């Protein structure tokens, strides 16, 4: 506004101002087509003045020129500023400084340097403007080069380079500059203190603080806030008690610290002692109660607030959302006098997490404006509630609407691709992630890694793992579990050794992956060694998942007595999963008596677990106990338990093709059935014998063979042979565990057609190649 007022004054000078003459000359001139083109592509150049013109005699107009240039630069009108600069009859150092500062402000450091280099005579302000400009643009090498060349320095020069290092995280360099300073002021001390606090070096900040006595209240608050953020409440309280003067920020910082760290009673005492309270004081208490799941107490404070802002409303709504009290959240949301995008996002997230996805979508559609969090929340909601295609469609729509694809949206989309094994789409998203520069971060990198693991591309998964620049324990656990599920137990153990060498401490999840790897590969002795040593080596107490893995490991190897002995000595009651592992092992080794005992306990713990009924029925059928098979069917009917229909699917050219047993609905059904008939003939010549004992119907063998031939995974594999070019793997997903006959048949198929067939069932991956499977038949 000051610049605009000055321009109005400038136009008031009618006869003396050269600038007014030039403006009047173009006042009624309409721009030509050429000038419009030039305006769209401005040429930021200027005329080099003569040496004599830099220090002209006093001119009443030069101040107005400089102020006009500054105003245009602040408004982003660089072309106008350069035009005025070129028209100036005389220029002072202030003119150059205004132009240089404006160039940095408008992200044109190269032009600033050009002006600086052409400047006939520079003053101290010019050097300081250049150093500060480079520091703000994170070009610290250029800033330091100029700083060392300065003919003279003042405290502003020193503070400029110190702030540049401090604000960009180079704290040690900032300290070196601080120690070299001949004179320090409050800006110097506060700059270094803030650098220590903001970069997590709170002990260094405390030591610096004790070397000076006359800190202002802002500095006291800065150090106290640093202690609070690191949950060092005792140190924060010590600073608070020592403060010579406290302001409202001091009280709010301590109240927030205690409230957010579970010490609500102490926060409440401080709240009552606070001499003044503002809306942030009240909101700190509401947020503290909410974070400690004391939502009713939060509501009492909320209702007593003399003044509420949008943050207060959002905190209270978030409390109800966290407690899954969506009706109360909705009431507050509808009563809000004003909402921001965070209010809408909180409600959308709440509905999505409570499986009310249609309410979430309704709010999403009503939002006046979406941000990246809104899109990510909705995509995650769809994915978490099983609406995978809708999630991917929304991701595409997000991109079309011009919203920047953020880390959360990519991570949710990768998870969705993993759920439906959409590898081709996942690979396309991977390309976009690379362009966005997110693939090396562990948040997106872990989602990408998990997607490749779950889509059956374990080599690509390892490449994604290697591409994560800073791997966390989740990264290591994901690749270990991936190798375990794919049947590559030895590789899982190799990665585990690399994990320990990298200094990453294994956790409970790591050991579940390692024990699973041993179980799926038949490494009984190695698995037993890991199980009994993990407490001593890594301080991990075995939980039910570890015991279940051990029972599965021993049971698959036929060591059922040892598995039973481990169950008897467990420090807690075995759960349904543990008994289920024993039931599965009993079925593999034909121990009907033990299977019945295990099944009975599972039925008591999980009466709706259809899988256990089917496992026991399979065992009865394999033993020819058809009356018991019938009894199991009646028992399932009486309890209302329904077997989940088996289905298999695969992706071909970004389209998912789904098959059920005996499916006749696919457009290529005739060709599929022809291939299966041909394969059946060739497999039998190779020695394949159908496992008719698995058919849960007392019918003739020929009918049983017919029923086995058209299982969903065989139909999917046949379609893959038809549709996927030779040389590329055929990847099939099944929602249930693959049956013994299909497992055997696909081994023969892989040899006959010379293809790699990767099958993901509900338990693990099977890589079929040249007549063998990666699981080594430990499945």
XYZ file of C-alpha atoms in Angstrom:
779
model
C 0.000 0.000 0.000
C 2.891 2.386 0.723
C 4.234 1.877 -2.770
C 0.804 2.498 -4.317
C 0.413 5.723 -2.351
C 3.816 6.861 -3.517
C 2.848 6.221 -7.120
C -0.272 8.330 -6.681
C 1.927 11.119 -5.359
C 4.264 10.610 -8.297
C 1.442 11.125 -10.783
C 0.619 14.367 -8.978
C 3.911 15.952 -9.982
C 2.977 17.392 -13.355
C 6.028 19.100 -14.743
C 9.150 18.000 -12.867
C 8.966 14.160 -12.951
C 10.687 12.328 -15.808
C 8.869 9.160 -14.794
C 5.485 10.916 -15.162
C 6.415 11.983 -18.684
C 7.147 8.392 -19.690
C 3.962 7.060 -18.104
C 1.869 9.801 -19.763
C 3.429 8.941 -23.102
C 1.976 5.424 -22.935
C -1.255 6.222 -21.086
C -3.586 5.948 -24.069
C -1.512 3.548 -26.137
C -3.178 0.197 -26.816
C -0.777 -2.781 -26.831
C 0.065 -4.340 -30.139
C -0.169 -8.086 -30.820
C 3.627 -8.185 -30.742
C 3.797 -6.465 -27.354
C 1.268 -8.904 -25.909
C 3.424 -11.803 -27.078
C 6.459 -10.215 -25.487
C 4.560 -9.738 -22.234
C 3.717 -13.397 -22.085
C 7.423 -14.162 -22.422
C 9.115 -11.293 -20.512
C 12.740 -10.542 -21.147
C 14.328 -9.725 -17.797
C 17.239 -7.647 -19.121
C 18.480 -4.225 -18.268
C 20.706 -1.561 -19.713
C 24.106 -1.294 -18.161
C 24.552 2.272 -16.878
C 27.564 4.417 -17.341
C 29.887 4.572 -14.319
C 29.025 8.229 -13.807
C 25.316 7.557 -13.436
C 25.584 5.337 -10.337
C 26.193 8.136 -7.874
C 24.207 11.005 -9.311
C 23.560 14.322 -7.638
C 20.464 14.343 -5.449
C 17.363 13.795 -7.509
C 13.893 14.304 -5.983
C 12.479 11.479 -8.116
C 14.956 8.604 -7.488
C 13.306 7.636 -4.188
C 9.964 7.309 -5.953
C 11.509 5.139 -8.669
C 13.040 2.829 -6.060
C 9.780 2.527 -4.125
C 7.886 1.718 -7.326
C 10.413 -1.013 -8.199
C 10.086 -2.506 -4.706
C 6.278 -2.485 -4.939
C 6.240 -4.257 -8.306
C 8.735 -6.884 -7.127
C 6.633 -7.587 -4.034
C 3.597 -8.049 -6.270
C 5.451 -10.475 -8.541
C 5.558 -8.038 -11.461
C 9.194 -8.581 -12.393
C 8.766 -7.457 -15.973
C 7.347 -4.097 -14.888
C 10.119 -3.670 -12.305
C 12.808 -4.359 -14.915
C 11.131 -1.993 -17.344
C 11.179 0.809 -14.776
C 14.767 -0.012 -13.835
C 15.828 0.274 -17.481
C 14.070 3.630 -17.823
C 15.729 5.199 -14.785
C 17.831 8.225 -15.755
C 20.003 7.649 -12.683
C 20.449 4.678 -10.365
C 21.695 4.486 -6.818
C 22.892 1.494 -4.812
C 19.375 1.411 -3.306
C 17.995 0.860 -6.822
C 20.258 -2.144 -7.341
C 19.519 -3.503 -3.879
C 15.779 -3.281 -4.530
C 16.207 -5.156 -7.803
C 18.487 -7.836 -6.286
C 16.188 -8.390 -3.336
C 13.196 -8.577 -5.706
C 14.903 -11.167 -7.885
C 15.458 -13.447 -4.895
C 11.890 -12.837 -3.765
C 10.632 -13.980 -7.179
C 12.936 -17.006 -7.343
C 15.378 -15.559 -9.872
C 18.763 -15.890 -8.140
C 20.718 -15.967 -11.409
C 19.397 -12.535 -12.376
C 20.213 -11.286 -8.888
C 23.807 -12.459 -9.313
C 23.983 -10.840 -12.750
C 22.904 -7.513 -11.275
C 25.365 -7.917 -8.408
C 28.279 -8.665 -10.747
C 27.468 -5.683 -13.033
C 27.030 -3.277 -10.137
C 29.828 -0.637 -10.354
C 29.963 0.035 -6.613
C 28.521 -2.210 -3.919
C 27.743 -1.245 -0.346
C 27.475 -3.453 2.749
C 23.709 -3.791 2.286
C 24.242 -5.257 -1.201
C 26.511 -8.011 0.121
C 24.068 -8.785 2.957
C 21.120 -8.977 0.547
C 22.988 -11.445 -1.652
C 24.049 -13.654 1.274
C 20.546 -13.661 2.780
C 19.022 -14.400 -0.615
C 21.292 -17.358 -1.297
C 20.701 -18.673 2.219
C 16.921 -18.586 1.759
C 17.314 -20.465 -1.522
C 19.451 -23.113 0.241
C 22.475 -22.282 -1.933
C 24.829 -22.179 1.031
C 28.015 -22.672 -0.978
C 27.326 -19.473 -2.956
C 26.368 -17.636 0.242
C 29.575 -18.732 1.989
C 31.722 -17.826 -1.035
C 30.383 -14.254 -1.000
C 30.619 -14.057 2.787
C 34.325 -14.916 2.733
C 34.938 -12.327 -0.045
C 33.238 -9.445 1.782
C 35.556 -6.436 2.214
C 33.840 -5.690 5.530
C 31.175 -7.363 7.668
C 28.688 -6.216 10.286
C 26.571 -8.248 12.689
C 23.865 -8.514 10.013
C 26.338 -10.266 7.700
C 27.289 -12.766 10.372
C 23.651 -13.411 11.312
C 22.712 -13.914 7.663
C 25.212 -16.739 7.106
C 24.525 -18.204 10.559
C 20.777 -18.269 9.880
C 21.391 -19.852 6.482
C 23.228 -22.786 8.057
C 20.854 -23.027 11.007
C 17.614 -22.986 9.015
C 18.906 -25.612 6.613
C 19.945 -28.044 9.336
C 23.720 -27.472 9.269
C 23.949 -26.889 12.984
C 27.676 -27.568 13.450
C 28.535 -25.077 10.689
C 26.198 -22.559 12.330
C 28.037 -23.055 15.621
C 31.395 -22.469 13.924
C 30.133 -19.166 12.518
C 28.700 -18.247 15.935
C 32.049 -18.878 17.628
C 33.867 -16.720 15.040
C 31.524 -13.742 15.429
C 33.334 -10.697 16.827
C 30.031 -9.273 18.054
C 26.829 -11.128 18.860
C 23.348 -9.765 19.389
C 20.021 -11.338 20.423
C 19.410 -12.525 16.853
C 22.681 -14.475 16.904
C 21.951 -16.208 20.201
C 18.323 -16.959 19.352
C 19.247 -18.228 15.887
C 21.676 -20.818 17.243
C 19.350 -21.800 20.100
C 16.458 -22.334 17.689
C 18.712 -24.356 15.374
C 19.623 -26.730 18.196
C 15.993 -27.120 19.258
C 14.556 -27.581 15.771
C 17.164 -30.198 14.833
C 16.617 -32.303 17.939
C 19.844 -31.371 19.697
C 18.079 -30.386 22.853
C 21.027 -31.070 25.187
C 23.233 -28.739 23.141
C 20.448 -26.163 23.331
C 20.335 -26.523 27.116
C 24.098 -26.069 27.420
C 24.013 -22.958 25.234
C 21.135 -21.574 27.255
C 23.090 -21.809 30.522
C 25.972 -19.702 29.118
C 23.790 -16.587 28.929
C 21.587 -14.935 31.530
C 19.529 -12.287 29.774
C 17.365 -14.380 27.460
C 14.029 -12.946 26.385
C 10.731 -14.740 26.945
C 10.694 -16.043 23.347
C 13.959 -17.898 23.965
C 12.707 -19.412 27.226
C 9.589 -20.606 25.384
C 11.696 -22.011 22.539
C 13.780 -24.217 24.849
C 10.782 -25.237 26.934
C 8.853 -26.176 23.778
C 11.811 -28.294 22.635
C 11.744 -30.246 25.884
C 7.967 -30.717 25.598
C 8.192 -32.036 22.028
C 10.668 -34.662 23.217
C 8.489 -35.539 26.213
C 11.093 -34.371 28.693
C 8.473 -32.810 30.903
C 10.649 -32.600 33.994
C 13.203 -30.474 32.130
C 10.419 -28.387 30.612
C 8.874 -27.784 34.026
C 12.281 -26.748 35.375
C 12.553 -24.094 32.657
C 8.982 -22.991 33.313
C 9.612 -22.580 37.041
C 12.822 -20.596 36.437
C 11.307 -18.148 33.947
C 11.551 -14.539 35.186
C 8.556 -13.587 33.072
C 5.887 -15.845 31.584
C 3.469 -15.013 28.806
C 0.391 -16.870 27.548
C 2.598 -18.983 25.254
C 4.574 -20.225 28.262
C 1.443 -21.403 30.070
C -0.072 -22.945 26.933
C 3.151 -24.832 26.147
C 3.281 -26.472 29.571
C -0.442 -27.230 29.667
C -0.223 -28.840 26.226
C 2.860 -30.830 27.218
C 1.256 -32.372 30.286
C -2.107 -32.927 28.603
C -0.704 -34.641 25.524
C 1.551 -36.921 27.559
C -1.116 -38.428 29.762
C -0.681 -36.155 32.793
C -4.068 -34.523 32.465
C -4.437 -33.840 36.191
C -1.250 -31.722 36.205
C -2.404 -29.961 33.040
C -5.688 -29.145 34.746
C -3.852 -27.687 37.796
C -1.786 -25.457 35.514
C -4.925 -24.490 33.635
C -6.526 -23.281 36.879
C -3.345 -21.406 37.898
C -2.942 -19.679 34.542
C -3.450 -15.905 35.010
C -4.883 -15.545 31.526
C -6.467 -18.019 29.152
C -7.162 -17.776 25.462
C -8.826 -20.103 23.002
C -5.569 -22.054 22.629
C -5.415 -22.704 26.390
C -8.899 -24.190 26.366
C -8.210 -26.140 23.169
C -5.055 -27.610 24.695
C -7.160 -29.107 27.489
C -9.780 -30.436 25.080
C -7.086 -31.998 22.891
C -5.334 -33.468 25.917
C -8.480 -35.203 27.145
C -9.196 -36.418 23.612
C -5.710 -37.870 23.182
C -6.102 -39.721 26.464
C -9.508 -41.105 25.348
C -11.372 -39.091 27.987
C -13.891 -37.775 25.528
C -16.649 -36.952 28.022
C -14.276 -34.794 30.102
C -13.153 -33.148 26.853
C -16.777 -32.354 26.023
C -17.311 -30.680 29.420
C -14.358 -28.353 28.783
C -15.539 -27.803 25.214
C -19.007 -26.742 26.379
C -17.517 -24.308 28.946
C -15.235 -22.575 26.427
C -16.050 -18.857 26.232
C -14.752 -18.787 22.688
C -14.201 -21.593 20.195
C -12.262 -21.650 16.951
C -12.220 -24.229 14.185
C -9.331 -26.067 15.884
C -11.432 -26.509 19.027
C -14.325 -27.938 17.032
C -12.034 -30.246 15.075
C -10.371 -31.538 18.252
C -13.735 -32.435 19.777
C -14.970 -34.084 16.578
C -11.722 -36.072 16.339
C -12.315 -37.302 19.897
C -15.694 -38.726 19.007
C -14.302 -40.229 15.798
C -11.492 -41.971 17.711
C -14.054 -43.458 20.107
C -16.217 -44.546 17.152
C -19.095 -42.357 18.356
C -19.936 -41.149 14.891
C -23.444 -39.933 15.807
C -21.971 -37.412 18.255
C -19.269 -36.466 15.751
C -21.936 -35.873 13.122
C -23.968 -33.659 15.478
C -20.974 -31.442 16.193
C -19.972 -31.355 12.546
C -23.427 -30.197 11.482
C -23.473 -27.581 14.273
C -20.091 -26.052 13.386
C -20.386 -22.368 12.508
C -17.466 -22.691 10.132
C -15.605 -25.700 8.782
C -12.232 -26.106 7.183
C -10.957 -28.939 5.053
C -9.622 -30.691 8.170
C -13.173 -30.897 9.567
C -14.409 -32.702 6.474
C -11.361 -34.984 6.338
C -11.792 -36.034 9.977
C -15.404 -37.047 9.350
C -14.562 -38.892 6.122
C -11.784 -40.814 7.864
C -14.101 -41.646 10.757
C -16.841 -43.011 8.521
C -14.327 -45.018 6.477
C -12.771 -46.567 9.581
C -16.213 -47.507 10.869
C -17.134 -49.310 7.645
C -19.632 -46.590 6.714
C -18.046 -46.004 3.344
C -21.193 -44.667 1.700
C -21.521 -41.911 4.333
C -17.845 -41.116 3.745
C -18.378 -40.836 -0.019
C -21.451 -38.657 0.502
C -19.407 -36.195 2.565
C -16.548 -36.357 0.081
C -18.904 -35.381 -2.739
C -20.339 -32.514 -0.653
C -16.949 -31.000 0.198
C -16.486 -27.489 -1.188
C -12.803 -28.197 -1.765
C -10.680 -31.345 -1.670
C -7.044 -31.511 -0.707
C -4.601 -34.396 -1.007
C -5.584 -35.657 2.466
C -9.252 -35.851 1.412
C -8.422 -37.953 -1.622
C -6.044 -40.195 0.328
C -8.603 -40.719 3.116
C -11.280 -41.721 0.625
C -8.941 -44.011 -1.336
C -7.827 -45.662 1.923
C -11.456 -46.016 3.009
C -12.385 -47.838 -0.167
C -9.319 -50.074 0.039
C -9.803 -50.955 3.722
C -13.439 -51.842 3.156
C -12.757 -54.107 0.205
C -13.847 -51.725 -2.574
C -10.594 -52.137 -4.453
C -11.774 -51.179 -7.917
C -13.462 -48.038 -6.543
C -10.210 -47.128 -4.765
C -8.219 -47.361 -7.977
C -10.873 -45.463 -9.915
C -10.705 -42.658 -7.348
C -6.917 -42.579 -7.656
C -7.246 -42.040 -11.408
C -9.904 -39.357 -10.854
C -7.637 -37.610 -8.354
C -4.929 -37.348 -10.987
C -7.375 -36.118 -13.627
C -8.626 -33.395 -11.287
C -5.096 -32.044 -11.068
C -4.556 -32.863 -7.399
C -0.931 -33.624 -6.593
C -0.442 -37.330 -5.922
C 1.021 -37.558 -2.438
C 2.666 -40.343 -0.485
C -0.539 -41.488 1.190
C -2.471 -41.823 -2.053
C 0.358 -43.828 -3.636
C 0.680 -46.077 -0.580
C -3.085 -46.763 -0.499
C -3.132 -47.494 -4.224
C -0.252 -49.953 -3.924
C -2.095 -51.703 -1.088
C -5.181 -51.933 -3.278
C -3.193 -53.423 -6.154
C -1.775 -55.938 -3.679
C -5.260 -56.926 -2.469
C -6.455 -57.838 -5.954
C -3.014 -58.830 -7.299
C -3.198 -56.168 -10.028
C 0.498 -56.364 -10.859
C 0.372 -54.584 -14.212
C -1.439 -51.595 -12.746
C 0.932 -51.625 -9.785
C 3.901 -51.480 -12.131
C 2.355 -48.502 -13.921
C 1.918 -46.753 -10.571
C 5.533 -47.590 -9.775
C 6.572 -45.567 -12.812
C 4.601 -42.572 -11.560
C 6.127 -42.894 -8.112
C 9.608 -42.739 -9.625
C 8.683 -39.530 -11.452
C 7.296 -38.087 -8.209
C 10.510 -39.013 -6.372
C 8.800 -40.976 -3.581
C 10.058 -44.521 -4.191
C 13.174 -44.225 -2.021
C 11.271 -43.200 1.121
C 10.295 -46.038 3.430
C 6.603 -45.037 3.649
C 5.864 -45.448 -0.067
C 8.769 -47.862 -0.547
C 7.325 -50.329 1.972
C 3.915 -50.227 0.270
C 5.585 -50.811 -3.109
C 7.622 -53.676 -1.661
C 4.506 -55.288 -0.144
C 2.641 -54.912 -3.444
C 5.282 -56.830 -5.374
C 5.439 -59.507 -2.650
C 1.666 -60.020 -2.674
C 1.428 -59.929 -6.464
C 3.905 -62.804 -6.796
C 6.853 -60.839 -8.189
C 9.448 -61.545 -5.526
C 12.426 -60.431 -7.657
C 10.839 -57.020 -8.232
C 10.049 -56.938 -4.516
C 13.725 -57.334 -3.679
C 14.620 -54.564 -6.164
C 12.090 -52.293 -4.439
C 13.602 -53.252 -1.077
C 17.094 -52.356 -2.311
C 15.766 -49.019 -3.596
C 14.593 -47.840 -0.155
C 17.259 -45.401 0.991
C 16.602 -45.677 4.736
C 15.094 -49.065 5.514
C 13.146 -49.430 8.746
C 12.243 -52.654 10.534
C 9.027 -52.853 8.481
C 11.078 -52.943 5.275
C 13.162 -55.859 6.522
C 10.143 -57.707 7.927
C 8.215 -57.340 4.666
C 10.943 -58.831 2.466
C 11.611 -61.653 4.979
C 7.895 -62.510 5.127
C 7.738 -62.222 1.337
C 10.495 -64.759 0.811
C 8.865 -67.026 3.429
C 5.462 -66.937 1.737
C 7.026 -67.596 -1.648
C 8.813 -70.695 -0.353
C 12.329 -69.271 -0.499
C 13.222 -69.960 3.112
C 16.980 -69.891 2.631
C 16.812 -66.419 1.069
C 14.654 -65.235 3.978
C 17.336 -66.417 6.404
C 20.067 -64.699 4.366
C 18.153 -61.397 4.513
C 17.724 -61.924 8.258
C 21.495 -62.152 8.687
C 21.936 -58.984 6.604
C 19.363 -57.257 8.801
C 21.376 -58.002 11.920
C 24.608 -56.841 10.263
C 22.883 -53.568 9.332
C 22.227 -52.955 13.038
C 18.444 -53.372 12.824
C 17.142 -55.178 15.903
C 14.624 -57.943 15.069
C 11.192 -57.621 16.643
C 8.296 -60.031 17.211
C 7.129 -59.718 13.600
C 10.612 -60.508 12.317
C 10.678 -63.771 14.228
C 7.225 -64.770 12.974
C 8.560 -64.336 9.437
C 11.696 -66.369 10.203
C 9.757 -69.224 11.819
C 7.291 -69.196 8.894
C 10.208 -69.388 6.457
C 11.551 -72.437 8.266
C 8.073 -73.996 8.373
C 7.353 -73.493 4.667
C 10.770 -74.880 3.717
C 10.962 -77.800 6.128
C 13.925 -76.352 8.070
C 12.873 -77.954 11.336
C 16.172 -77.803 13.224
C 16.909 -74.191 12.213
C 13.401 -73.115 13.166
C 13.628 -74.848 16.548
C 16.960 -73.157 17.226
C 15.565 -69.704 16.393
C 12.480 -70.310 18.553
C 14.397 -71.214 21.695
C 17.105 -68.560 21.273
C 15.057 -65.477 20.396
C 14.471 -64.565 24.044
C 18.170 -64.702 24.922
C 19.450 -63.207 21.643
C 16.871 -60.480 21.022
C 14.851 -60.143 24.228
C 11.669 -61.328 22.494
C 9.134 -63.309 24.524
C 7.321 -65.871 22.390
C 3.654 -65.037 21.785
C 0.832 -67.133 20.345
C 1.943 -66.440 16.760
C 5.424 -67.827 17.470
C 3.992 -70.944 19.110
C 1.596 -71.447 16.190
C 4.531 -71.267 13.768
C 6.428 -73.881 15.803
C 3.451 -76.245 15.935
C 2.989 -75.785 12.189
C 6.727 -76.417 11.625
C 6.786 -79.630 13.659
C 3.384 -80.780 12.433
C 4.257 -80.458 8.741
C 7.374 -82.521 9.399
C 5.215 -85.252 10.973
C 6.516 -84.655 14.503
C 3.022 -84.407 15.963
C 3.988 -85.601 19.456
C 6.537 -82.780 19.773
C 3.973 -80.293 18.528
C 1.502 -81.514 21.173
C 4.164 -81.270 23.855
C 4.854 -77.621 22.949
C 1.143 -76.882 23.163
C 0.922 -78.419 26.654
C 3.852 -76.278 27.854
C 2.651 -72.965 26.405
C 2.488 -70.215 29.080
C -1.045 -69.348 27.938
C -4.112 -71.075 26.566
C -3.733 -72.144 22.897
C -6.030 -70.150 20.619
C -8.023 -71.301 17.589
C -5.145 -70.581 15.188
C -2.819 -72.842 17.183
C -5.315 -75.716 17.217
C -5.995 -75.063 13.531
C -2.299 -75.531 12.749
C -2.385 -78.885 14.541
C -5.549 -79.867 12.662
C -3.901 -79.048 9.337
C -0.841 -81.108 10.216
C -3.059 -84.009 11.317
C -4.850 -83.933 7.973
C -1.547 -84.031 6.066
C -0.384 -87.084 7.985
C -3.766 -88.814 8.238
C -4.063 -88.688 12.048
C -7.846 -88.673 12.279
C -8.014 -89.016 16.057
C -5.833 -85.972 16.715
C -7.596 -84.017 13.960
C -11.004 -84.664 15.565
C -9.731 -83.494 18.943
C -8.242 -80.318 17.442
C -11.356 -79.654 15.371
C -13.642 -79.987 18.392
C -11.698 -77.299 20.260
C -11.633 -75.006 17.207
C -15.411 -75.406 16.823
C -15.842 -74.344 20.450
C -13.627 -71.287 20.052
C -14.730 -70.311 16.524
C -18.049 -71.987 15.691
C -18.302 -70.104 12.389
C -14.877 -71.161 11.061
C -15.927 -72.949 7.858
C -12.331 -73.821 6.947
C -11.948 -76.181 9.882
C -15.139 -78.054 8.932
C -13.797 -78.496 5.419
C -10.385 -79.709 6.640
C -11.970 -82.380 8.811
C -14.372 -83.346 6.044
C -11.416 -83.790 3.683
C -9.775 -86.086 6.187
C -12.984 -88.155 6.543
C -13.354 -88.348 2.751
C -9.737 -89.448 2.307
C -10.420 -92.239 4.815
C -13.647 -93.244 3.099
C -15.765 -92.271 6.117
C -18.670 -90.924 4.047
C -21.177 -91.051 6.887
C -18.923 -88.709 8.900
C -18.660 -86.416 5.870
C -22.457 -86.278 5.809
C -22.572 -85.533 9.537
C -20.183 -82.623 9.041
C -22.447 -81.215 6.323
C -25.467 -81.478 8.643
C -23.527 -79.861 11.468
C -22.553 -76.959 9.227
C -26.163 -76.549 8.095
C -27.530 -76.646 11.645
C -25.046 -74.024 12.850
C -25.606 -71.860 9.790
C -21.965 -72.181 8.714
C -21.430 -71.820 4.987
C -18.364 -72.840 3.095
C -16.815 -69.890 1.291
C -17.087 -70.581 -2.465
C -13.696 -71.080 -4.019
C -12.699 -68.693 -6.788
C -9.532 -67.824 -8.646
C -8.573 -64.835 -10.727
C -5.759 -63.406 -12.803
C -4.963 -60.098 -14.462
C -4.616 -59.816 -18.226
C -3.994 -56.392 -19.789
C -5.256 -54.480 -16.721
C -8.458 -56.553 -16.582
C -9.290 -59.040 -13.839
C -10.751 -62.392 -14.954
C -12.474 -64.413 -12.218
C -13.377 -68.128 -12.264
C -15.357 -70.436 -9.984
C -15.454 -74.230 -10.039
C -17.063 -75.541 -13.241
C -17.479 -71.980 -14.509
C -19.349 -71.666 -17.835
C -19.738 -67.888 -17.880
C -16.407 -66.815 -19.373
C -16.505 -65.767 -23.065
C -13.557 -68.122 -23.797
C -15.041 -71.096 -21.920
C -14.914 -73.405 -24.960
C -11.219 -72.834 -25.587
C -10.492 -73.101 -21.847
C -12.241 -76.454 -21.559
C -10.486 -77.744 -24.683
C -7.090 -76.889 -23.184
C -8.005 -78.619 -19.910
C -9.067 -81.795 -21.747
C -5.819 -81.782 -23.703
C -3.759 -81.150 -20.578
C -5.523 -83.942 -18.701
C -4.591 -86.398 -21.452
C -0.933 -85.277 -21.526
C -0.587 -85.215 -17.736
C -1.800 -88.772 -17.378
C 0.778 -89.866 -19.930
C 3.402 -88.213 -17.717
C 2.158 -90.132 -14.646
C -0.437 -87.813 -13.134
C -3.061 -89.568 -11.000
C -6.092 -87.481 -9.896
C -6.528 -87.291 -6.093
C -10.123 -88.514 -6.118
C -10.020 -89.150 -2.371
C -10.345 -85.387 -1.870
C -13.801 -85.173 -3.463
C -16.365 -84.750 -0.699
C -19.024 -86.752 -2.535
C -19.572 -90.506 -2.590
C -19.673 -90.896 -6.362
C -17.861 -92.954 -8.988
C -14.185 -92.221 -9.660
C -14.910 -91.011 -13.181
C -17.310 -88.423 -11.812
C -14.763 -87.419 -9.171
C -12.102 -86.890 -11.844
C -14.524 -84.734 -13.809
C -15.214 -82.623 -10.721
C -11.497 -82.176 -9.990
C -10.674 -81.212 -13.585
C -12.653 -77.971 -13.473
C -11.481 -76.443 -10.183
C -11.231 -72.658 -10.364
C -7.413 -72.510 -10.293
C -7.149 -74.945 -13.210
C -9.577 -72.817 -15.242
C -7.541 -69.694 -14.443
C -4.266 -71.377 -15.391
C -5.770 -72.575 -18.686
C -6.953 -69.050 -19.494
C -3.490 -67.728 -18.629
C -1.936 -70.176 -21.103
C -4.335 -68.849 -23.757
C -3.963 -65.148 -22.998
C -0.505 -64.424 -21.595
C 2.395 -64.476 -24.089
C 5.011 -67.191 -23.747
C 7.969 -66.155 -21.634
C 5.860 -64.233 -19.138
C 4.757 -65.791 -15.821
C 1.124 -66.799 -15.321
C 0.019 -65.346 -11.979
C -3.150 -66.762 -10.414
C -4.779 -65.854 -7.104
C -7.115 -68.122 -5.150
C -9.204 -67.066 -2.165
C -8.878 -70.470 -0.462
C -6.049 -72.903 0.079
C -5.069 -74.775 -3.076
C -6.127 -78.423 -2.954
C -3.642 -81.294 -3.196
C -4.882 -82.370 -6.631
C -4.610 -78.902 -8.166
C -1.145 -78.475 -6.660
C -0.064 -81.756 -8.242
C -1.756 -81.012 -11.577
C -0.195 -77.557 -11.928
C 3.262 -79.057 -11.353
C 2.664 -81.326 -14.366
C 1.180 -78.436 -16.362
C 4.248 -76.230 -15.804
C 6.437 -78.959 -17.263
C 4.166 -79.734 -20.235
C 3.682 -76.109 -21.376
C 7.131 -74.892 -20.289
C 5.762 -71.951 -18.301
C 6.370 -70.436 -14.887
C 3.048 -70.518 -13.036
C 2.782 -68.544 -9.787
C -0.214 -69.353 -7.616
C -1.116 -67.362 -4.513
C -3.576 -69.104 -2.210
C -4.858 -67.995 1.186
C -1.696 -69.267 2.911
C 1.286 -68.768 0.629
C 2.765 -68.601 -2.876
C 3.649 -71.544 -5.084
C 6.127 -71.079 -7.944
C 5.592 -73.980 -10.362
C 8.345 -74.584 -12.903
C 9.571 -77.663 -14.793
C 7.316 -79.973 -12.792
C 8.277 -78.836 -9.286
C 7.071 -76.236 -6.778
C 9.032 -73.761 -4.700
C 7.276 -74.986 -1.565
C 8.952 -78.374 -1.856
C 5.499 -79.813 -1.131
C 5.606 -78.307 2.391
C 2.339 -76.490 1.903
